[in-house]
Coordinates of C-alpha atoms in Angstrom, one line a residue:
M1 CA 107.9 79.8 95.6
A2 CA 111.6 78.2 96.1
W3 CA 111.6 77.0 92.9
M4 CA 111.2 80.6 91.2
R5 CA 113.8 82.0 93.3
K6 CA 116.8 83.2 91.2
A7 CA 120.2 84.4 92.4
A8 CA 123.6 84.9 90.5
W9 CA 127.0 84.1 91.8
V10 CA 130.0 85.5 90.2
L11 CA 132.7 83.0 90.3
A12 CA 136.1 84.4 90.2
L13 CA 137.9 80.8 89.4
V14 CA 141.4 80.4 89.1
V15 CA 142.6 77.8 86.8
A16 CA 145.1 75.4 88.6
S17 CA 148.7 75.2 87.1
G18 CA 151.0 72.2 86.9
C19 CA 148.7 69.5 86.0
E20 CA 146.7 68.3 83.2
S21 CA 143.3 70.2 82.5
P22 CA 140.3 68.3 82.2
S23 CA 139.3 70.2 79.6
D24 CA 142.0 69.0 77.2
P25 CA 140.4 66.3 75.0
P26 CA 141.3 62.7 76.0
P27 CA 143.2 60.6 73.2
D28 CA 140.9 59.2 70.6
D29 CA 140.8 55.9 72.0
E30 CA 139.8 57.0 75.3
S31 CA 137.0 59.5 74.3
P32 CA 134.0 59.1 76.6
D33 CA 130.6 58.6 75.2
V34 CA 129.0 61.8 74.2
T35 CA 125.5 62.4 74.2
E36 CA 122.8 65.4 74.0
L37 CA 121.8 66.3 77.4
A38 CA 118.8 64.9 78.3
L39 CA 116.5 65.8 81.5
P40 CA 116.4 65.1 84.2
F41 CA 120.1 64.7 84.8
E42 CA 120.4 62.6 87.7
V43 CA 123.4 62.5 90.1
L44 CA 122.5 59.6 92.2
G45 CA 124.5 57.1 94.4
A46 CA 126.8 56.8 97.2
P47 CA 129.0 59.9 98.1
G48 CA 131.4 60.4 95.3
A49 CA 129.1 59.8 92.5
S50 CA 129.6 62.4 89.7
R51 CA 128.5 63.1 86.2
T52 CA 129.6 65.4 83.6
I53 CA 128.1 68.1 81.3
A54 CA 130.3 69.3 78.5
F55 CA 130.1 72.3 76.0
D56 CA 132.4 73.5 73.4
L57 CA 133.7 77.1 72.8
D58 CA 135.5 78.5 69.5
E59 CA 138.7 80.2 69.9
D60 CA 137.0 83.5 69.1
D61 CA 133.9 83.0 71.3
P62 CA 133.1 86.2 73.2
A63 CA 132.6 84.1 76.4
L64 CA 136.5 83.8 76.7
A65 CA 136.7 87.5 77.4
S66 CA 133.3 88.2 78.8
G67 CA 131.9 85.0 80.6
A68 CA 128.9 83.1 80.3
T69 CA 125.8 82.4 82.7
L70 CA 124.7 79.1 83.8
A71 CA 121.1 78.7 84.6
L72 CA 120.2 75.7 86.6
T73 CA 117.0 74.2 88.1
I74 CA 117.8 71.5 90.9
H75 CA 116.0 68.9 93.0
N76 CA 116.8 67.6 96.4
I77 CA 119.9 69.8 97.6
V78 CA 118.9 70.2 101.4
E79 CA 121.9 71.6 103.0
A80 CA 125.5 72.8 102.5
D81 CA 128.8 70.7 102.0
C82 CA 127.2 67.7 100.0
T83 CA 126.8 68.6 96.3
T84 CA 129.4 70.3 94.3
L85 CA 129.9 71.8 90.6
Q86 CA 133.4 72.0 89.1
I87 CA 133.9 73.9 86.2
N88 CA 137.0 72.6 84.4
D89 CA 139.9 72.3 87.0
A90 CA 139.0 75.1 89.1
E91 CA 138.0 74.6 92.7
P92 CA 134.7 72.9 93.0
I93 CA 131.7 75.2 94.0
D94 CA 129.4 74.1 96.9
L95 CA 125.9 74.3 95.3
G96 CA 124.5 74.1 98.9
D97 CA 126.4 77.6 99.9
E98 CA 123.9 80.0 101.4
A99 CA 125.2 82.7 98.8
L100 CA 123.2 80.5 96.2
P101 CA 119.4 79.6 96.2
F102 CA 119.6 75.7 95.4
A103 CA 119.6 74.2 99.1
Q104 CA 116.2 74.0 100.5
A105 CA 115.4 72.5 103.9
G106 CA 112.5 70.7 102.3
G107 CA 114.1 69.6 99.2
E108 CA 112.0 71.9 97.1
I109 CA 112.9 72.7 93.4
A110 CA 115.0 75.8 93.2
Q111 CA 116.3 78.0 90.4
G112 CA 119.5 80.0 90.4
V113 CA 121.9 81.7 87.8
V114 CA 125.7 81.1 88.2
E115 CA 127.7 83.8 86.3
I116 CA 130.9 82.3 85.2
D117 CA 134.1 84.4 84.9
A118 CA 135.7 84.2 81.7
S119 CA 139.0 83.0 83.5
A120 CA 137.2 79.8 84.2
L121 CA 136.5 79.1 80.5
V122 CA 138.8 77.9 77.8
S123 CA 138.8 77.3 74.1
G124 CA 137.6 73.8 72.8
R125 CA 135.9 71.4 75.2
N126 CA 134.6 72.7 78.8
R127 CA 133.3 70.4 81.6
L128 CA 130.9 70.9 84.1
V129 CA 131.2 68.1 87.0
F130 CA 128.2 67.6 89.3
S131 CA 129.2 65.5 92.3
Y132 CA 127.2 64.3 95.5
T133 CA 130.0 64.3 98.0
R134 CA 128.7 63.8 101.4
Q135 CA 126.1 61.6 102.8
V136 CA 123.1 63.5 104.1
A137 CA 120.4 61.7 106.0
G138 CA 118.8 59.0 103.6
I139 CA 119.4 61.1 100.5
S140 CA 120.9 59.8 97.5
G141 CA 121.7 62.3 95.3
F142 CA 120.0 65.2 93.4
R143 CA 118.6 65.9 89.8
L144 CA 119.2 68.9 87.5
L145 CA 115.7 69.6 86.0
D146 CA 117.1 72.2 83.4
A147 CA 120.3 73.5 82.6
A148 CA 121.2 76.3 80.1
L149 CA 124.4 78.0 79.3
N150 CA 124.5 81.2 77.6
T151 CA 127.1 83.7 76.3
E152 CA 126.7 86.9 74.3
E153 CA 126.0 84.9 71.3
G154 CA 123.2 82.9 72.6
E155 CA 122.7 79.4 74.3
V156 CA 125.4 76.8 74.0
P157 CA 124.4 73.3 73.3
L158 CA 125.1 71.1 76.2
L159 CA 126.3 67.4 76.2
V160 CA 126.6 64.7 78.5
E161 CA 130.2 62.9 78.7
G162 CA 130.1 59.2 79.8
A163 CA 127.2 56.7 80.0
L164 CA 125.3 55.4 83.2
I165 CA 125.8 51.7 83.7
P166 CA 122.8 50.0 81.9
V167 CA 120.3 48.4 84.0
S168 CA 119.5 44.8 83.0
T169 CA 116.0 43.8 83.4
S170 CA 113.9 40.8 82.8
T171 CA 110.4 39.9 82.0
E172 CA 111.0 36.2 83.2
A173 CA 108.7 35.0 86.0
D174 CA 111.4 34.2 88.3
A175 CA 113.3 37.5 88.1
I176 CA 109.9 39.5 88.7
E177 CA 109.2 37.2 91.7
R178 CA 112.6 37.8 93.0
G179 CA 112.0 41.5 92.9
R180 CA 108.5 41.3 94.2
R181 CA 110.1 39.5 97.4
Y182 CA 113.0 42.0 97.8
F183 CA 110.8 44.7 97.5
R184 CA 107.7 43.6 99.6
E185 CA 109.3 41.1 102.2
E186 CA 113.2 41.5 102.5
S187 CA 115.5 44.2 104.2
R188 CA 119.3 44.1 103.7
D189 CA 120.1 47.0 105.9
G190 CA 118.2 46.3 109.1
G191 CA 115.6 49.0 108.2
P192 CA 112.1 48.7 106.7
T193 CA 111.4 47.0 103.4
C194 CA 110.8 49.0 100.1
G195 CA 107.1 48.4 100.4
R196 CA 106.9 50.0 104.0
C197 CA 108.1 53.4 103.0
H198 CA 106.5 53.2 99.5
A199 CA 102.9 52.0 98.3
S200 CA 102.7 48.4 99.6
G201 CA 103.3 47.0 96.1
G202 CA 105.4 49.7 94.9
E203 CA 102.8 51.3 92.6
D204 CA 104.1 55.0 93.2
L205 CA 107.3 54.2 91.6
P206 CA 106.2 53.4 88.1
Y207 CA 103.3 56.1 88.6
F208 CA 105.8 59.0 89.3
D209 CA 108.3 57.7 86.5
F210 CA 111.1 56.8 88.7
S211 CA 114.1 55.9 86.5
D212 CA 115.6 52.3 86.5
H213 CA 118.8 53.9 87.3
S214 CA 117.3 55.8 90.4
V215 CA 115.6 52.6 91.6
V216 CA 119.0 50.6 91.3
E217 CA 120.8 53.1 93.1
R218 CA 118.5 53.5 95.8
A219 CA 118.1 49.9 96.4
M220 CA 122.0 49.5 96.4
F221 CA 122.1 52.5 99.2
H222 CA 119.8 49.9 101.2
E223 CA 122.2 47.2 100.5
F224 CA 120.8 45.2 97.9
T225 CA 123.2 43.9 95.2
R226 CA 123.2 45.5 91.7
E227 CA 121.6 41.8 90.4
E228 CA 119.1 42.1 93.3
S229 CA 118.2 45.9 92.5
E230 CA 117.7 45.0 88.8
D231 CA 115.4 42.3 89.9
I232 CA 113.4 45.0 91.7
V233 CA 113.3 47.0 88.6
S234 CA 111.8 44.0 86.6
Y235 CA 109.0 43.7 89.2
L236 CA 108.3 47.2 89.2
R237 CA 108.2 47.2 85.1
S238 CA 105.6 44.3 85.4
L239 CA 103.1 46.2 87.4
D240 CA 100.1 47.5 85.5
V241 CA 100.5 51.1 86.5
P242 CA 100.6 54.2 84.0
R243 CA 103.5 56.3 84.0
L244 CA 101.5 59.5 84.5
G245 CA 103.7 61.7 86.8
K246 CA 107.1 62.9 87.2
V247 CA 109.6 62.2 90.1
Y248 CA 110.1 65.6 90.4
D249 CA 106.7 67.3 89.7
P250 CA 104.7 67.8 92.9
P251 CA 101.6 65.5 93.2
F252 CA 98.3 67.3 92.9
Q253 CA 100.1 70.6 91.9
P254 CA 97.0 72.5 91.0
G255 CA 96.3 73.9 87.8
K256 CA 94.3 73.7 84.4
A257 CA 96.3 70.4 83.8
N258 CA 95.9 68.9 87.2
V259 CA 93.8 65.9 86.2
T260 CA 95.3 63.1 88.2
S261 CA 97.8 63.0 91.2
A262 CA 100.4 63.8 88.6
G263 CA 99.3 67.5 89.1
A264 CA 99.8 70.3 86.8
G265 CA 103.4 70.3 86.8
L266 CA 105.9 73.0 87.7
V267 CA 105.0 75.2 85.1
A268 CA 101.5 75.7 87.1
V269 CA 103.5 77.4 90.1
L270 CA 102.8 80.9 89.9
P271 CA 105.7 83.4 90.4
D272 CA 104.3 85.5 93.1
D273 CA 101.3 86.8 95.1
A274 CA 100.2 89.3 92.5
A275 CA 99.8 86.7 89.8
F276 CA 97.6 84.5 92.2
A277 CA 95.6 87.8 92.7
A278 CA 95.1 88.1 88.9
E279 CA 94.0 84.5 88.7
L280 CA 91.1 85.4 90.9
S281 CA 90.3 88.8 89.4
S282 CA 91.8 90.6 92.5
A283 CA 89.1 89.4 94.8
P284 CA 91.4 88.2 97.6
L285 CA 93.0 91.5 97.9
F286 CA 90.0 92.9 99.7
E287 CA 89.8 96.2 98.0
D288 CA 86.0 96.0 98.4
V289 CA 83.5 94.0 100.2
V290 CA 83.6 90.5 98.9
A291 CA 80.5 88.4 98.8
W292 CA 80.4 85.7 101.4
D293 CA 79.8 82.9 99.2
W294 CA 82.4 84.1 96.8
A295 CA 84.5 80.7 97.2
A296 CA 81.6 78.8 95.9
S297 CA 82.7 79.3 92.3
V298 CA 86.3 78.4 92.8
D299 CA 87.5 75.1 91.8
T300 CA 90.6 74.8 94.2
H301 CA 91.6 71.7 92.1
E302 CA 92.4 73.7 89.0
L303 CA 93.4 77.1 90.8
A304 CA 97.1 77.9 90.1
A305 CA 98.8 78.7 93.3
P306 CA 102.1 80.4 94.1
I307 CA 102.9 77.7 96.3
Q308 CA 104.9 74.5 95.3
M309 CA 103.1 71.3 96.7
P310 CA 105.5 68.7 98.3
T311 CA 107.2 66.5 95.9
W312 CA 106.9 62.8 96.2
F313 CA 110.3 62.7 98.1
R314 CA 108.5 64.8 100.9
W315 CA 105.7 62.3 101.1
L316 CA 108.1 59.4 101.6
P317 CA 109.0 59.1 105.4
R318 CA 112.8 59.7 106.2
E319 CA 112.7 56.7 108.5
L320 CA 110.5 54.2 110.1
H321 CA 110.9 52.2 113.3
D322 CA 109.1 49.0 114.4
E323 CA 108.6 50.4 118.0
W324 CA 106.3 53.3 116.3
F325 CA 103.7 50.6 115.3
D326 CA 101.3 49.3 117.9
D327 CA 98.9 46.3 117.4
E328 CA 96.1 48.6 116.6
L329 CA 97.9 50.3 113.9
L330 CA 99.3 47.2 112.3
A331 CA 95.9 45.6 112.3
S332 CA 94.1 48.7 110.6
E333 CA 97.1 48.8 108.0
A334 CA 96.5 45.1 107.2
A335 CA 92.8 45.7 107.0
L336 CA 93.3 48.6 104.6
D337 CA 95.8 46.5 102.4
A338 CA 93.3 43.7 102.3
D339 CA 90.1 45.8 101.7
P340 CA 90.5 49.4 100.5
S341 CA 87.3 50.6 101.7
L342 CA 86.3 54.0 103.0
A343 CA 85.7 52.8 106.6
N344 CA 89.3 50.8 106.6
A345 CA 90.8 54.1 105.2
R346 CA 89.4 56.3 108.0
A347 CA 90.3 53.7 110.8
F348 CA 93.9 53.5 109.4
M349 CA 94.2 57.3 109.5
D350 CA 92.5 57.4 113.0
D351 CA 95.1 55.1 114.3
A352 CA 98.2 56.6 112.6
V353 CA 97.0 60.0 114.0
R354 CA 96.5 58.6 117.5
R355 CA 99.9 56.8 117.7
G356 CA 101.6 60.0 116.0
K357 CA 99.9 62.2 118.8
E358 CA 101.4 59.4 121.6
L359 CA 105.0 59.4 120.1
M360 CA 105.0 63.5 120.2
V361 CA 103.3 63.8 123.9
L362 CA 105.0 60.7 125.5
E363 CA 108.5 60.9 123.7
G364 CA 108.5 64.5 122.6
D365 CA 109.4 63.1 119.0
H366 CA 108.1 65.5 116.5
H367 CA 110.1 63.9 113.7
A368 CA 108.9 60.6 114.6
R369 CA 105.3 61.9 114.2
I370 CA 105.8 63.5 111.1
D371 CA 107.4 60.4 109.3
L372 CA 104.6 58.2 110.9
L373 CA 102.1 60.3 109.3
R374 CA 104.0 60.7 106.0
F375 CA 104.0 56.8 106.0
A376 CA 100.0 56.9 106.3
A377 CA 99.7 59.5 103.7
V378 CA 101.8 57.3 101.3
K379 CA 99.5 54.4 102.0
L380 CA 96.5 56.5 101.7
W381 CA 97.6 58.0 98.5
D382 CA 97.7 54.5 97.2
W383 CA 94.0 54.0 98.7
S384 CA 93.2 57.4 96.6
R385 CA 94.6 56.0 93.4
K386 CA 92.4 52.9 93.8
Q387 CA 89.4 55.1 94.3
G388 CA 90.1 56.8 91.2
F389 CA 92.3 60.1 90.7
E390 CA 90.3 60.6 87.5
E391 CA 86.8 60.6 89.0
P392 CA 85.0 63.9 90.0
H393 CA 86.0 63.3 93.7
H394 CA 90.0 63.1 92.6
G395 CA 90.4 60.1 95.0
F396 CA 88.8 61.8 97.8
P397 CA 85.1 60.5 98.0
D398 CA 82.9 62.1 100.7
G399 CA 84.6 61.4 104.3
A400 CA 87.7 60.4 102.8
P401 CA 90.8 60.7 105.5
P402 CA 92.3 64.3 105.3
Y403 CA 95.8 62.8 105.3
P404 CA 97.5 66.0 103.6
Y405 CA 96.2 68.1 106.6
E406 CA 97.4 65.7 109.0
V407 CA 100.8 65.7 107.9
G408 CA 100.8 69.5 107.8
F409 CA 99.3 69.4 111.4
A410 CA 102.2 67.4 112.6
F411 CA 104.8 70.1 111.1
F412 CA 102.5 72.9 112.4
E413 CA 102.5 71.4 116.2
A414 CA 106.5 71.3 115.9
L415 CA 106.4 74.9 115.0
K416 CA 104.2 75.9 117.9
E417 CA 106.8 74.4 120.0
G418 CA 109.5 76.4 118.2
R419 CA 110.9 73.4 116.2
E420 CA 111.0 74.7 112.4
I421 CA 111.4 71.3 110.6
E422 CA 112.0 71.4 106.7
G423 CA 111.2 74.9 106.4
G424 CA 108.6 75.5 109.3
G425 CA 105.6 77.5 108.3
S426 CA 106.3 77.3 104.5
K427 CA 106.0 73.5 104.7
V428 CA 103.0 73.4 106.9
L429 CA 101.2 75.9 104.3
A430 CA 102.3 73.6 101.3
W431 CA 100.6 70.6 103.0
W432 CA 97.6 72.5 103.9
W433 CA 97.4 74.0 100.4
L434 CA 97.7 70.7 99.3
Q435 CA 94.5 69.8 101.1
F436 CA 92.8 72.7 99.5
V437 CA 93.3 71.2 96.3
V438 CA 92.1 67.6 97.0
D439 CA 89.4 68.2 99.5
P440 CA 88.9 71.8 100.9
G441 CA 85.7 71.2 103.1
R442 CA 82.0 71.0 102.8
G443 CA 82.2 72.2 98.9
H444 CA 83.4 68.7 98.1
S445 CA 82.3 66.6 101.2
N446 CA 79.6 65.6 103.5
G447 CA 80.4 68.4 105.9
V448 CA 83.3 66.8 107.9
R449 CA 85.7 69.5 108.1
P450 CA 89.3 68.5 106.9
L451 CA 91.0 71.7 107.7
N452 CA 91.1 74.2 110.9
Y453 CA 91.1 77.3 109.0
E454 CA 92.1 79.5 112.0
D455 CA 95.3 77.3 112.0
V456 CA 95.7 77.5 108.3
Q457 CA 95.5 81.4 108.4
T458 CA 98.2 81.5 111.4
A459 CA 100.6 79.1 109.1
A460 CA 100.1 81.3 106.3
V461 CA 101.3 84.4 108.2
L462 CA 104.2 82.6 109.5
A463 CA 105.1 81.4 105.9
G464 CA 105.1 85.1 104.7
A465 CA 102.4 84.8 102.6
G466 CA 101.0 87.6 100.5
I467 CA 97.8 89.5 100.8
A468 CA 96.2 87.5 97.9
Q469 CA 96.9 84.1 99.7
L470 CA 96.0 85.4 103.1
G471 CA 92.6 86.8 101.6
F472 CA 91.9 83.7 99.6
I473 CA 92.3 81.3 102.6
H474 CA 90.1 83.7 104.5
L475 CA 87.4 83.8 101.9
L476 CA 87.6 80.1 101.5
G477 CA 87.7 79.2 105.1
S478 CA 85.0 81.5 106.3
W479 CA 82.8 80.4 103.6
E480 CA 83.5 76.7 104.4
E481 CA 83.1 77.0 108.0
S482 CA 79.7 78.3 107.8
R483 CA 78.4 75.5 105.9
G484 CA 77.5 71.6 106.3
E485 CA 77.8 70.7 110.0
M486 CA 79.3 74.3 110.9
V487 CA 76.0 76.0 110.0
A488 CA 75.0 75.5 113.8
E489 CA 78.3 77.1 114.9
M490 CA 77.8 80.6 113.0
G491 CA 77.0 82.1 116.2
T492 CA 79.4 80.8 118.5
E493 CA 83.2 80.9 119.2
K494 CA 83.8 78.1 116.8
G495 CA 82.4 79.7 113.8
P496 CA 84.1 82.2 111.2
V497 CA 84.4 84.7 113.8
R498 CA 87.5 83.1 115.0
L499 CA 89.0 83.6 111.6
L500 CA 89.0 87.5 112.2
D501 CA 91.8 88.1 114.6
S502 CA 95.1 87.0 112.2
M503 CA 93.5 89.1 109.5
M504 CA 93.0 92.0 111.6
V505 CA 96.4 91.9 112.9
S506 CA 98.5 90.8 109.6
M507 CA 96.6 92.9 106.9
P508 CA 96.7 96.5 105.8
A509 CA 94.4 99.1 107.0
L510 CA 91.9 98.8 103.9
Q511 CA 91.9 95.1 103.9
R512 CA 91.2 95.1 107.6
E513 CA 88.1 97.3 107.1
M514 CA 86.8 95.1 104.1
V515 CA 87.4 91.9 106.2
I516 CA 85.5 93.3 109.1
R517 CA 82.5 95.0 106.9
R518 CA 82.0 91.5 105.1
F519 CA 82.0 89.5 108.4
L520 CA 79.4 92.1 109.9
R521 CA 77.2 91.8 106.8
Q522 CA 76.8 88.1 107.2
E523 CA 76.5 88.5 111.0
T524 CA 73.4 90.7 110.2
V525 CA 71.9 88.1 108.0
F526 CA 72.6 85.4 110.6
L527 CA 70.9 87.5 113.3
Q528 CA 67.8 88.6 111.1
G529 CA 67.1 84.8 110.4
G530 CA 66.8 84.3 114.2
G531 CA 70.4 83.4 115.2
A532 CA 71.8 84.2 118.6
L533 CA 75.3 84.8 119.6
T534 CA 77.3 83.2 122.7
E535 CA 79.3 85.2 125.0
L536 CA 82.3 83.7 123.8
H537 CA 81.2 84.9 120.3
H538 CA 81.0 88.4 121.5
A539 CA 84.3 88.1 123.2
K540 CA 86.2 86.6 119.9
L541 CA 84.8 89.6 117.9
A542 CA 85.9 92.2 120.6
I543 CA 89.4 90.7 120.7
A544 CA 89.7 90.8 116.8
W545 CA 88.4 94.3 116.7
E546 CA 90.7 95.7 119.4
N547 CA 93.8 94.0 118.1
G548 CA 93.3 95.6 114.6
C549 CA 91.2 98.7 114.6
A550 CA 93.9 100.9 115.5
E551 CA 95.2 100.9 112.0
I552 CA 91.9 101.8 110.5
D553 CA 91.0 105.7 110.1
S554 CA 88.8 106.9 112.8
A555 CA 86.2 108.1 110.4
V556 CA 86.0 104.9 108.7
R557 CA 85.7 103.0 112.2
A558 CA 82.8 105.0 112.9
S559 CA 81.2 104.1 109.5
I560 CA 81.9 100.1 110.6
R561 CA 80.0 100.8 113.9
A562 CA 77.0 102.6 112.3
A563 CA 76.7 99.5 110.0
A564 CA 77.0 96.8 112.5
P565 CA 74.1 95.2 114.1
E566 CA 72.9 96.6 117.4
E567 CA 73.7 93.2 119.2
V568 CA 77.6 93.6 118.4
Q569 CA 77.7 97.4 118.9
A570 CA 79.6 96.9 122.3
D571 CA 82.1 94.4 120.9
L572 CA 83.4 97.2 118.6
S573 CA 84.0 99.7 121.5
A574 CA 87.8 99.7 121.3
C575 CA 89.3 102.5 119.2
P576 CA 86.7 105.1 120.0

């Protein structure tokens, strides 16, 4: 949980001498505008963009002797040497430094605590200057989602010095039409139009409550003038789209408040694996044999998780190139835009997946494949919006294309080739957990499998997931993969038997015992009902047992064999 990670960094800051201190108040006729801190606090624009938070300390404030702490929650710092914090006139601090928790390869939200040495503070006005200093890929800055300065006497009120340039918008038809044209049809920097990377009509921007300031700065990044950028804002404001989400809240974040694509918010992200186990009365810990159909009672849409889903910024493609799009993909995209039917959505997804595979296989370009599938996911998010996020199917009617899974799979295939992109296993797991949330399988569909749970378990292990997370994935996956169209595969190597190996290798001894006992009980039910096992099924079971049995006590192994059906006794011959 990147956003829940905390760190402390002690700042031994030396105040520069021989120059006027920024902490000295300016003359009255030069006093900057000062307002209460409003969140999010956006530091956006070209490199050099900066904004100032101020606070006042009395001359007898204990912080001048003992220091203070600055707790920050920051969104969208992806690497070092691009964002800084300067406290008064001390040397700027690199917020992306590896000693701090704020830089996240995938741009996730992170929390940290900076301990400020007393030598950095002054009596009177103190200033915290946050700056975006170096262009990183296509990023236009970062956001503070929370900031709290505390001394021994408690929290200190924070102020904002200086005002953003006001955004001038219009309700005039001409301005709205110009903005629509700029957004959907025109490019100033030779790249794709705005409507290529976003929902075609821009509906995602009001839906996730992008600020007018952020839209203007981003449009100017793409070389529109300020006036043209303000016309784009006028157009977006004219759209009949409710502002339900937040630009920094992960779409579909599971939890009780997850009622639309806006998700349940960051508050729904659980702090750790133990909290997740408690949400489920400890069943995923596998301290006993769990019923095969246990997952039938779980609503994955409302089940809070210790994983932050990808924010909307991680849905948007980093780049798009015309040569990625062949005639078939362009045609299916146009058909979906004209008629948002289920058939058109599936055809568009199929073409995007096919073209992404070609980019990866023919050119070895995993980044292009990922961005093409992000592009498809954004368009299909808009398709889901039109189906109705508030409906019981959450915008994913039976047979809906599994677009979160496909983005995650592109990351997964890169990871299998040693390409850890944007966090590797943790990024894969975040996208696939998102698929759990919106459509985990036959429990909410017509039997078309949107997830390969063998891969999901592998990704969870690579991501360092805890016992409860691994156990939950196994409980959900084994149940889903014995339902719907998968019922016929129960006795083959394609059924739940393939989910045993990673559990038998990665779990502690007690959990291995309970996982195999649960499986063998279901195997018994299957065989007693007239089922038959293929040779490859036997082979899968034998491999899983051999890989994990050594950690299980010999007496327990004997007990497991005694309870197993006769048909699989030979498969459990390892570890006599």
